[in-house]
Amino acid sequence: MRRSSVSLNITSPPRQNQSRITPYLICFAMPVRPIIPMTLFSALKAMKRGFIAKPHTADCLLELYGETPEEIFDQSARALLHEMTGRSPEQVAAGKTISYDTITLHAPSLPWLLVDWLNELIYRYDVRHSYTVETRINRLECSPANQFTLHAEIGTVPVADDLAQIQFKAATYHDLRFERTPDGWIAQVVLDV
Amino acid sequence: MAEFRVPTKRDLRRIGDFCYEVPASFWDRMRVPARLYASETILDQILQDKSLAQLVNMATLPGVLLHSIAMPDVHQGYGFPVGGVLAADTEEGIVSPGGVGYDINCGVRLLLSDMQRQDFDKRATVQLVERLMRTIPVGTGEGSPIKITKRELDQVAREGAHWAVRQGYGEPSDIEHIEDRGRMDEADPDCVSDRAKERGYVQLGSIGSGNHFLEVQYVDRLFDQQAAQSFGLAENQIVILIHTGSRGYGHQICTDYVRIALESAARYGISLVDPELACVPFSSPEGQRYYRAMRCAMNFAWANRQIITHFVRQVWKDLYGTERRLRILYDVVHNTAKVESFEIEGRRVKAVVHRKGATRALGPNHALTPTPYKHIGQPVIIPGSMGTASYVLVGQSFDDTNFFNSTCHGAGRRMSRHQAKKKIFGEKIDLRDALEQEGIIARSQSKAGLAEEAPFAYKDVDEVVEVVEYAGMARRVARLRPIGVIKG
């Protein structure tokens, strides 16, 4: 699995995002009960990279961690695939030929760019019948007018019906977060099942 | 302007046996009260998630008429709760893509057979369920069983079930037994993105995953003999319930227009308390484009359920002979926004009635009640979860502004998908075997998909429909129980 290893030239996020920074421990004190043991929380915090799927009445709430915003996008693709198949990208890709494609997306904020990114992957699943098993965020830029652009390369494999568990309708804007914290970056997105 | 505070039980005012209200004075952004229909048990379940806060948020939207409403099966969604109803003035009010939801015209259709429960022992049920599973595309990866051109997809978007029947997927009489006769006028495919069309093109005629399913059921109990007779329902009769919607076509239309509404709302002076409440004035160019695109998705969903009906009928004839028929009782819509008119404070008002996880429930002699049921009221079909009952109700409303001619749409989740899976896998429950012990043959593409929809993840559907009846929304006619389930 290739990791995001390119140099990143993102500018600072808009001030409004900075001012809404939520300390890490407050996130963990939210009244939503985690579905994984606290030891794993601690491990994730130490790694500063990963994802957690949290209980949400009918849908799926993903919490994403990364040292950089690019890692948030990377982790969101892993989380999406995990929720769809119950497996890691490496497991889904095993023994399969990977096809590569590039994606460029524009949005007026990082949270909206995350929604667009996930909706792009959901669309490709529906129409091209493919799982995204690799992501490389080549460039994440913020223009002076606060327009965010994502340039990414993705690797996909054909859907195997025996892996399929659930299908997502869309990524939503509900309870959407994408923020810098003292320990790195954290994002939250609800997917409609 | 006051900060939002999450409403609690103490903020509710009881205004009827099964009706509670958060008064508009609760928060200065509320334009009308927020109304909730529930029993005490259901109320306690509803208060476990964010449904009530979301109901209060709905009451802040411009042009909202009288009250925002939560049905007894309400559960937390995004923006609107699922089980939420909001009527907005067509002149001064809004239309909200998120207020309809991503699965536009998610709905259910009930097919009535002339076979009996005693015709289906375990072997016969397994044979039927496995044959249906092989024939009907169900689950995440399954695409369209039919080939259409992109031009034909636009015809589907304009004509709905009528297109499907014209292509041979059904009988002309089917049309009379579908809400709005299976077609919304003013559907304009030019308002639908290429991306939505691509998603729809590969999925027409498929059930999908999530809570969508096809069930073989029998009539377990009759509550209203006269209505049952009018509907053609008898005890032990075998029926088929189809639950699906507009698939990726509708999901993409919602995605596209939520974004457009988010970008446009401020321009119309609309301040949102939750981005998924994104809305624009109904009369604005964006509002009208969404309304026309949303109608395309409604038509797509009706064509979808019509094509699935055709394949179910083929299986039926192959297994039981060509003289065996499956007649549509009715086809109802769960996620929609429709313009309907109501008498409010002495004047006739046209309203965009958003029903997100709610069913229209018209009584006798209403102009929109379908002709075959004009004398008694429309059938309302309430799907339960597999392993529990579903219901057929009869509508009672006639321009009722207490619930804007609406009722519930199912049992309503009370446990998250993760919690349901954790319980099943953690306790090593073989759900398929457990259901089989109850006499229910279940087949699913994935064990996880089945586990997420386990019966205990839902509220008690019996209690939900009791509230519906006692509140005067609709009357119970028949209870149905499953013997076969196919799921994604």
XYZ file of C-alpha atoms in Angstrom:
681
model
C 0.000 0.000 0.000
C 1.466 3.329 -1.015
C 1.115 6.006 1.622
C 0.702 9.738 1.244
C 4.327 10.692 1.052
C 4.457 13.740 -1.159
C 5.251 17.131 0.226
C 2.149 19.080 1.077
C 1.704 22.695 0.284
C -1.528 23.462 2.028
C -1.851 26.937 3.435
C -3.325 27.531 6.843
C -7.022 26.829 7.133
C -9.351 29.809 7.423
C -9.364 31.587 10.743
C -12.920 30.521 11.476
C -11.760 26.913 11.562
C -8.862 27.732 13.853
C -11.121 29.530 16.276
C -13.374 26.489 16.665
C -10.626 24.145 17.745
C -11.982 21.476 20.050
C -9.476 19.959 22.450
C -9.005 16.241 22.023
C -10.301 15.198 25.403
C -13.566 17.056 24.858
C -14.103 14.939 21.734
C -13.717 11.832 23.820
C -16.096 13.158 26.451
C -18.926 13.505 23.918
C -22.084 11.713 25.065
C -21.709 9.152 22.269
C -20.513 5.828 23.595
C -17.451 4.556 21.699
C -17.679 1.065 20.270
C -14.012 0.277 20.811
C -12.073 -0.082 24.044
C -10.343 2.941 25.522
C -6.968 1.278 25.002
C -7.530 1.596 21.274
C -8.515 5.236 21.725
C -5.227 5.804 23.480
C -3.377 4.010 20.707
C -5.097 6.103 18.057
C -4.295 9.244 19.943
C -0.647 8.243 20.175
C -0.535 7.388 16.467
C -2.459 10.532 15.577
C -3.755 8.677 12.567
C -6.763 6.435 12.208
C -10.532 6.323 12.259
C -13.372 5.291 14.516
C -16.898 4.422 13.459
C -19.282 5.576 16.178
C -22.871 4.534 16.854
C -25.464 6.690 15.125
C -29.134 5.708 15.199
C -29.639 4.835 11.538
C -26.509 6.033 9.823
C -22.751 5.875 10.234
C -20.631 8.488 12.006
C -16.913 8.437 11.206
C -14.321 10.159 13.339
C -11.016 10.618 11.530
C -7.560 11.483 12.853
C -4.392 12.565 11.093
C -1.220 14.536 11.608
C -2.060 16.489 8.465
C -5.270 17.345 6.604
C -4.115 15.032 3.820
C -4.129 12.127 6.245
C -7.730 12.896 7.121
C -8.682 12.347 3.476
C -6.599 9.198 3.365
C -8.179 7.841 6.549
C -11.672 8.700 5.350
C -11.194 6.473 2.293
C -9.944 3.641 4.517
C -12.885 4.129 6.881
C -15.385 4.141 4.028
C -13.974 0.900 2.647
C -13.895 -0.681 6.093
C -17.536 0.172 6.722
C -18.522 -1.126 3.286
C -16.617 -4.413 3.496
C -15.451 -4.956 7.080
C -11.896 -5.224 5.716
C -8.740 -3.167 5.281
C -7.648 -1.876 1.850
C -4.825 -4.416 1.853
C -7.253 -7.286 2.393
C -9.660 -6.051 -0.282
C -6.841 -5.512 -2.806
C -5.107 -8.833 -2.175
C -4.553 -10.712 -5.433
C -6.350 -8.124 -7.535
C -5.094 -5.827 -10.273
C -5.321 -2.202 -9.177
C -6.401 0.491 -11.649
C -5.299 4.070 -11.074
C -7.103 7.312 -11.717
C -6.757 10.946 -10.718
C -9.311 13.146 -8.988
C -9.416 16.928 -8.627
C -12.054 18.503 -6.402
C -12.814 22.083 -5.394
C -14.797 23.313 -2.382
C -15.102 26.489 -0.316
C -13.955 24.799 2.910
C -12.085 21.730 4.129
C -15.203 20.095 5.643
C -17.085 20.476 2.371
C -14.087 19.127 0.472
C -14.190 16.036 2.692
C -17.898 15.563 1.872
C -17.142 15.953 -1.841
C -14.273 13.469 -1.615
C -16.369 10.797 0.078
C -19.254 11.403 -2.314
C -16.814 10.973 -5.210
C -15.768 7.557 -3.869
C -19.410 6.558 -3.269
C -20.294 7.604 -6.816
C -17.416 5.530 -8.230
C -18.591 2.531 -6.255
C -22.112 2.866 -7.668
C -21.220 3.596 -11.278
C -17.839 1.960 -11.814
C -18.478 -0.858 -9.382
C -15.087 -0.345 -7.766
C -13.587 -0.190 -4.271
C -10.984 2.473 -3.569
C -8.047 0.612 -2.009
C -5.288 3.202 -2.374
C -5.232 6.955 -2.050
C -2.413 9.382 -2.614
C -3.217 12.988 -1.819
C -0.837 14.743 -4.168
C -1.752 18.308 -3.360
C -4.136 20.089 -1.051
C -4.273 23.800 -1.671
C -6.114 26.775 -0.326
C -6.392 29.803 -2.592
C -6.301 33.360 -1.230
C -10.073 33.360 -1.738
C -10.365 30.374 0.599
C -11.152 27.977 -2.228
C -9.780 24.540 -1.395
C -8.524 22.169 -4.081
C -7.640 18.515 -3.701
C -5.520 16.652 -6.239
C -5.476 12.944 -5.568
C -4.605 9.668 -7.204
C -6.699 6.660 -6.297
C -6.264 2.950 -6.882
C -9.389 0.837 -7.317
C -10.271 -2.827 -7.672
C -13.524 -4.330 -8.958
C -16.216 -4.937 -6.349
C -16.361 -8.496 -5.070
C -19.953 -9.232 -4.068
C -18.872 -11.560 -1.261
C -17.150 -8.636 0.480
C -20.042 -6.202 0.233
C -21.832 -5.400 3.500
C -23.480 -2.023 3.183
C -23.863 0.628 0.552
C -23.792 4.316 1.400
C -26.153 6.795 -0.163
C -24.089 9.890 0.542
C -21.786 11.784 2.881
C -23.803 14.467 4.684
C -23.102 17.891 6.183
C -24.720 16.982 9.498
C -22.400 17.314 12.537
C -19.559 17.839 10.066
C -16.182 18.838 11.558
C -12.662 19.240 10.195
C -10.389 20.931 12.696
C -6.816 21.310 13.857
C -6.195 20.319 17.462
C -3.054 20.476 19.605
C -2.457 16.822 18.721
C -3.101 16.963 14.998
C -6.211 17.052 12.863
C -9.629 15.624 13.576
C -12.677 15.347 11.355
C -16.165 13.947 11.740
C -18.667 13.060 9.031
C -22.034 11.252 8.984
C -22.733 8.890 6.093
C -26.300 8.098 5.103
C -26.880 4.334 4.889
C -30.533 35.628 20.053
C -30.554 32.867 22.693
C -28.155 29.941 22.522
C -29.666 26.609 21.592
C -30.268 24.244 24.502
C -31.106 20.576 23.893
C -34.784 20.123 24.803
C -35.576 17.562 27.480
C -38.728 15.896 28.772
C -39.301 18.887 31.065
C -39.646 21.162 28.031
C -42.529 19.115 26.629
C -46.118 20.147 27.207
C -48.708 17.376 26.965
C -51.531 18.565 24.717
C -53.349 15.268 24.141
C -53.272 11.611 25.176
C -50.512 10.873 22.670
C -49.439 14.354 21.701
C -46.681 16.538 23.155
C -45.421 19.947 22.168
C -42.286 22.026 22.663
C -43.763 25.551 22.673
C -42.335 28.149 20.316
C -41.242 30.098 23.388
C -38.621 27.411 24.092
C -36.117 29.077 21.736
C -36.398 32.448 20.084
C -35.493 31.021 16.680
C -38.572 28.770 16.625
C -41.356 30.152 14.442
C -43.947 27.539 15.492
C -44.240 24.845 18.193
C -42.656 21.420 17.652
C -45.202 18.633 17.993
C -44.508 14.989 18.816
C -46.908 12.013 18.758
C -45.892 9.214 21.150
C -46.894 6.949 24.007
C -44.942 7.305 27.242
C -42.775 4.274 26.411
C -42.032 5.515 22.905
C -41.380 9.025 24.219
C -38.667 7.674 26.526
C -37.054 5.905 23.553
C -37.265 9.025 21.384
C -35.542 11.067 24.095
C -32.495 8.760 23.867
C -31.273 10.385 20.647
C -31.328 13.822 18.998
C -34.799 13.516 17.422
C -36.395 16.172 19.619
C -33.582 18.681 19.016
C -33.904 18.090 15.280
C -37.682 18.566 15.503
C -37.097 21.905 17.239
C -34.618 22.882 14.503
C -37.278 22.183 11.854
C -39.541 24.708 13.560
C -37.029 27.477 12.741
C -37.421 27.213 8.965
C -38.982 30.144 7.077
C -42.626 29.772 6.132
C -43.256 26.745 8.352
C -47.000 26.384 8.958
C -48.571 25.685 12.376
C -46.028 23.199 13.791
C -43.193 20.841 12.926
C -44.296 17.260 13.517
C -42.627 14.028 14.645
C -44.350 10.709 14.092
C -44.233 7.972 16.783
C -41.568 6.066 14.804
C -39.276 9.115 14.734
C -35.538 8.663 15.161
C -32.490 10.848 14.775
C -31.541 11.645 11.206
C -29.527 14.567 9.872
C -31.242 17.944 9.585
C -34.794 16.628 9.833
C -35.339 13.586 12.027
C -36.552 10.486 10.179
C -40.287 10.526 10.864
C -40.521 14.306 10.510
C -43.253 16.261 8.718
C -43.059 19.946 7.851
C -45.519 22.003 5.817
C -44.159 25.253 4.391
C -46.149 27.975 2.682
C -45.535 27.841 -1.098
C -45.371 31.651 -1.310
C -43.301 32.535 1.739
C -41.808 29.195 2.666
C -38.938 26.980 1.720
C -38.217 23.648 0.129
C -35.420 21.607 1.720
C -33.671 18.763 -0.159
C -32.409 17.369 3.157
C -35.987 17.596 4.447
C -36.960 15.016 1.849
C -33.827 12.944 2.352
C -31.307 11.164 0.173
C -33.598 8.280 -0.758
C -36.286 10.259 -2.549
C -39.526 8.235 -2.805
C -38.248 5.449 -0.665
C -41.519 3.599 -0.304
C -43.340 0.302 0.022
C -45.654 -1.657 -2.217
C -47.831 -4.569 -1.134
C -48.780 -7.345 -3.569
C -51.733 -9.599 -2.720
C -51.798 -13.256 -3.768
C -54.611 -15.773 -3.848
C -52.475 -18.323 -1.984
C -52.660 -19.215 1.686
C -50.184 -19.641 4.498
C -50.855 -23.392 4.542
C -49.570 -23.550 0.927
C -46.104 -22.662 2.234
C -44.400 -25.239 4.386
C -40.706 -24.719 5.118
C -39.563 -26.359 1.869
C -41.918 -24.282 -0.288
C -40.897 -21.095 1.506
C -37.193 -21.833 1.035
C -37.809 -22.539 -2.641
C -39.660 -19.232 -3.104
C -37.201 -17.132 -1.111
C -34.150 -18.566 -2.865
C -35.759 -18.120 -6.263
C -36.607 -14.500 -5.461
C -33.057 -13.954 -4.185
C -31.645 -15.223 -7.488
C -34.069 -13.214 -9.637
C -34.391 -9.830 -7.942
C -31.188 -7.777 -7.777
C -30.668 -7.147 -4.078
C -27.691 -5.918 -2.100
C -24.776 -3.608 -2.583
C -23.255 -4.840 -5.797
C -26.358 -5.772 -7.717
C -27.245 -3.548 -10.635
C -30.022 -3.207 -13.126
C -31.552 -6.376 -14.564
C -32.766 -4.464 -17.619
C -31.002 -2.552 -20.331
C -32.240 0.915 -21.186
C -30.758 3.773 -23.151
C -29.967 7.094 -21.533
C -32.848 8.608 -23.484
C -35.156 6.008 -21.970
C -33.881 6.949 -18.504
C -35.216 10.462 -19.092
C -38.544 8.931 -20.121
C -38.541 6.970 -16.850
C -37.919 10.275 -15.040
C -40.902 11.913 -16.751
C -43.351 9.021 -16.713
C -42.551 6.823 -13.702
C -44.608 3.645 -13.409
C -46.424 4.501 -16.640
C -43.167 4.000 -18.571
C -42.600 0.625 -16.931
C -46.143 -0.594 -17.665
C -45.853 0.577 -21.277
C -42.670 -1.481 -21.607
C -44.519 -4.578 -20.411
C -43.428 -4.451 -16.742
C -46.921 -4.637 -15.315
C -50.598 -4.279 -16.075
C -52.522 -1.062 -16.832
C -54.672 -1.606 -13.728
C -51.511 -1.396 -11.571
C -51.447 2.366 -12.110
C -54.692 2.920 -10.175
C -53.102 1.308 -7.120
C -50.087 3.574 -6.777
C -49.909 6.897 -4.884
C -50.342 9.741 -7.383
C -50.918 7.013 -9.998
C -47.167 6.414 -10.103
C -46.219 9.637 -11.860
C -45.505 13.217 -10.824
C -46.034 15.892 -13.448
C -43.523 18.711 -13.865
C -40.591 16.302 -13.641
C -37.748 17.764 -15.684
C -34.668 15.586 -16.405
C -32.786 18.723 -17.480
C -32.665 19.598 -13.764
C -30.909 16.275 -13.006
C -27.101 16.044 -13.162
C -25.280 13.630 -15.471
C -23.832 12.037 -12.351
C -27.313 11.205 -11.011
C -28.265 9.769 -14.378
C -25.143 7.589 -14.419
C -26.031 6.204 -10.988
C -29.641 5.610 -11.955
C -28.844 4.044 -15.284
C -27.079 1.075 -13.671
C -29.559 0.535 -10.819
C -33.102 0.661 -12.244
C -34.996 -2.447 -11.134
C -32.911 -3.264 -8.044
C -33.649 -3.231 -4.310
C -30.288 -2.124 -2.855
C -29.105 -2.554 0.729
C -29.595 -0.859 4.115
C -33.139 -1.240 5.406
C -34.541 -2.156 1.974
C -35.952 -5.619 1.529
C -38.524 -7.883 -0.028
C -40.666 -9.975 2.317
C -43.111 -12.838 1.878
C -45.759 -12.384 4.572
C -49.142 -13.699 5.625
C -52.141 -11.856 7.037
C -51.955 -12.674 10.719
C -54.879 -10.676 12.117
C -57.696 -8.481 10.858
C -58.773 -5.441 12.879
C -61.360 -3.921 10.536
C -63.415 -6.429 8.553
C -65.093 -3.857 6.317
C -61.847 -2.185 5.278
C -60.120 -5.554 4.908
C -62.871 -6.682 2.564
C -62.568 -3.495 0.518
C -58.818 -4.012 0.272
C -59.159 -7.724 -0.575
C -57.369 -8.900 2.570
C -58.243 -12.138 4.372
C -56.653 -14.037 7.248
C -53.729 -16.308 6.255
C -53.503 -14.778 2.783
C -49.950 -14.638 1.408
C -48.708 -11.156 0.427
C -45.400 -9.718 -0.814
C -43.935 -6.471 0.534
C -41.368 -4.548 -1.540
C -39.375 -1.794 0.192
C -36.991 0.289 -1.917
C -36.620 3.747 -3.464
C -34.882 5.785 -6.125
C -31.440 4.218 -5.558
C -28.335 6.185 -6.600
C -30.394 8.405 -8.910
C -32.266 9.958 -5.979
C -29.228 9.910 -3.673
C -27.223 11.976 -6.148
C -30.082 14.440 -6.775
C -30.269 15.086 -3.036
C -26.480 15.399 -2.746
C -26.393 17.890 -5.637
C -29.226 20.058 -4.338
C -28.211 20.056 -0.656
C -24.992 21.658 -1.869
C -26.844 24.144 -4.082
C -29.155 25.035 -1.185
C -26.192 25.441 1.189
C -24.517 27.819 -1.225
C -27.725 29.739 -1.938
C -29.495 29.968 1.439
C -27.607 33.039 2.681
C -28.431 34.893 -0.526
C -32.098 34.560 0.402
C -31.469 35.692 3.976
C -31.898 32.184 5.385
C -29.787 31.437 8.449
C -29.430 27.700 9.115
C -29.121 26.066 12.526
C -27.933 22.808 10.895
C -26.392 22.621 7.412
C -28.518 19.588 6.514
C -31.568 21.843 6.903
C -30.224 23.685 3.846
C -33.151 25.165 1.982
C -34.153 27.830 -0.499
C -37.464 29.599 -1.083
C -39.820 27.215 -2.854
C -40.545 29.881 -5.440
C -36.846 30.610 -6.159
C -35.151 29.291 -9.317
C -33.100 26.881 -7.179
C -36.201 25.713 -5.316
C -38.106 25.098 -8.521
C -35.196 23.241 -10.112
C -34.900 20.992 -7.054
C -38.649 20.372 -7.058
C -38.541 19.265 -10.700
C -35.449 17.094 -10.173
C -36.957 15.562 -7.030
C -40.037 14.634 -9.050
C -37.804 12.818 -11.556
C -36.460 10.730 -8.659
C -40.004 10.034 -7.478
C -40.881 8.755 -10.928
C -37.677 6.697 -11.046
C -38.602 5.004 -7.748
C -42.094 4.118 -8.947
C -40.656 2.624 -12.133
C -38.120 0.778 -9.960
C -40.786 -0.835 -7.777
C -42.888 -1.567 -10.882
C -40.030 -3.448 -12.572
C -39.315 -5.397 -9.369
C -43.041 -6.262 -9.214
C -42.776 -7.644 -12.740
C -39.903 -9.967 -11.795
C -41.710 -11.122 -8.635
C -44.737 -11.954 -10.771
C -42.541 -13.926 -13.167
C -41.205 -16.015 -10.283
C -44.756 -16.494 -9.000
C -46.026 -17.739 -12.347
C -43.009 -19.996 -12.882
C -43.487 -21.641 -9.501
C -47.274 -21.710 -9.120
C -48.725 -21.509 -12.626
C -49.869 -18.758 -14.972
C -53.367 -18.571 -13.447
C -51.870 -17.344 -10.141
C -51.973 -13.550 -9.848
C -50.311 -10.921 -7.714
C -52.416 -7.768 -7.462
C -51.056 -4.482 -6.121
C -52.921 -3.357 -2.998
C -51.129 -0.008 -2.951
C -47.749 1.689 -3.253
C -46.937 4.456 -0.758
C -44.156 7.022 -0.597
C -42.028 7.712 2.509
C -39.644 10.491 1.479
C -41.145 13.340 -0.485
C -42.213 16.979 -0.736
C -45.583 17.597 -2.359
C -47.733 20.668 -2.807
C -51.050 20.066 -1.055
C -53.690 22.522 0.103
C -55.143 22.995 3.584
C -57.658 25.227 5.313
C -55.699 27.332 7.822
C -57.324 30.126 9.812
C -60.163 30.423 7.353
C -58.111 30.610 4.193
C -56.976 27.994 1.696
C -53.205 27.681 1.853
C -50.962 25.791 -0.517
C -48.175 24.052 1.359
C -45.049 22.125 0.412
C -45.503 19.142 2.695
C -42.127 17.549 3.446
C -42.495 13.980 4.627
C -39.163 12.464 5.612
C -39.888 8.966 6.812
C -43.626 9.602 6.901
C -46.574 8.416 4.820
C -49.502 10.326 3.398
C -52.711 8.871 4.876
C -55.811 10.194 3.137
C -59.304 9.350 4.286
C -62.458 8.688 2.273
C -63.620 11.173 -0.372
C -60.461 13.258 -0.402
C -59.736 14.431 -3.942
C -56.317 12.724 -3.864
C -57.561 9.411 -2.452
C -57.228 6.896 -5.300
C -60.436 5.923 -7.078
C -60.536 2.259 -5.945
C -60.417 3.394 -2.298
C -62.363 6.647 -2.490
C -65.213 5.204 -0.413
C -63.097 3.886 2.451
C -59.767 5.715 2.512
C -56.361 4.843 1.096
C -54.375 1.848 2.284
C -51.336 2.836 4.354
C -48.614 0.202 4.437
C -46.297 0.203 7.451
C -43.305 -2.115 7.115
C -41.922 -3.590 10.310
C -38.473 -5.066 10.605
C -37.871 -8.676 9.623
C -39.126 -10.997 12.313
C -41.756 -8.551 13.475
C -45.115 -7.503 12.113
C -45.978 -5.094 9.319
C -49.347 -3.383 9.150
C -51.978 -2.288 6.673
C -53.847 0.772 7.923
C -56.580 2.850 6.340
C -56.198 6.623 6.092
C -58.613 8.870 7.984
C -57.352 12.365 7.283
C -59.233 14.982 5.319
C -57.092 18.123 5.199
C -56.086 17.514 8.782
C -53.576 20.139 9.850
C -52.779 18.310 13.096
C -50.508 16.021 11.071
C -50.922 17.394 7.530
C -52.578 14.167 6.315
C -49.575 12.108 7.394
C -48.717 9.126 9.518
C -45.703 6.998 10.441
C -43.629 4.943 7.988
C -42.357 1.971 9.992
C -41.208 0.864 13.398
C -38.327 3.345 13.580
C -34.835 2.431 14.734
C -33.991 2.586 18.427
C -30.533 0.989 18.237
C -27.661 2.005 15.968
C -26.400 -0.283 13.236
C -23.139 -0.707 15.134
C -24.908 -1.639 18.344
C -27.059 -4.180 16.504
C -24.018 -5.804 14.876
C -22.133 -5.784 18.164
C -24.978 -7.583 19.912
C -25.366 -10.187 17.159
C -21.677 -10.905 16.673
C -20.684 -10.324 20.324
C -23.276 -12.760 21.601
C -22.532 -15.140 18.699
C -26.172 -15.118 17.605
C -26.798 -16.807 14.259
C -29.590 -14.482 13.193
C -30.514 -16.555 10.143
C -30.952 -19.632 12.334
C -32.764 -17.647 15.021
C -35.237 -16.336 12.452
C -35.682 -19.819 11.028
C -36.639 -21.037 14.515
C -39.402 -18.433 14.356
C -40.542 -19.802 10.985
C -38.899 -17.044 8.931
C -36.576 -17.974 6.059
C -34.080 -15.129 5.602
C -31.520 -14.793 2.839
C -29.099 -11.899 2.682
C -26.088 -10.931 0.630
C -24.124 -10.265 3.814
C -24.316 -11.363 7.442
C -23.510 -7.810 8.552
C -26.382 -6.406 6.472
C -28.755 -8.869 8.137
C -27.381 -8.159 11.634
C -27.789 -4.378 11.271
C -31.496 -4.867 10.617
C -32.107 -7.296 13.480
C -35.643 -6.987 14.907
C -34.435 -5.744 18.318
C -32.814 -2.704 16.640
C -36.301 -1.258 16.066
C -39.079 0.116 18.231
C -42.126 -2.040 18.885
C -44.144 -1.599 15.693
C -47.326 -2.749 17.465
C -47.059 0.163 19.881
C -46.180 2.618 17.103
C -49.358 1.811 15.141
C -51.451 1.879 18.305
C -50.328 5.480 18.832
C -51.131 6.221 15.186
C -54.650 4.873 15.675
C -55.321 6.518 19.031
C -54.013 9.844 17.709
C -56.514 9.599 14.838
C -54.024 9.485 11.964
C -55.062 6.112 10.529
C -56.911 2.962 11.590
C -55.531 -0.565 11.800
C -56.880 -2.972 9.171
C -54.525 -5.947 9.176
C -51.332 -7.192 10.752
C -48.882 -9.086 8.552
C -46.126 -11.450 9.662
C -43.132 -12.533 7.575
C -42.296 -16.076 6.502
C -39.561 -15.115 4.045
C -37.106 -12.218 3.849
C -34.590 -11.241 1.193
C -32.170 -8.443 2.019
C -29.052 -6.785 0.712
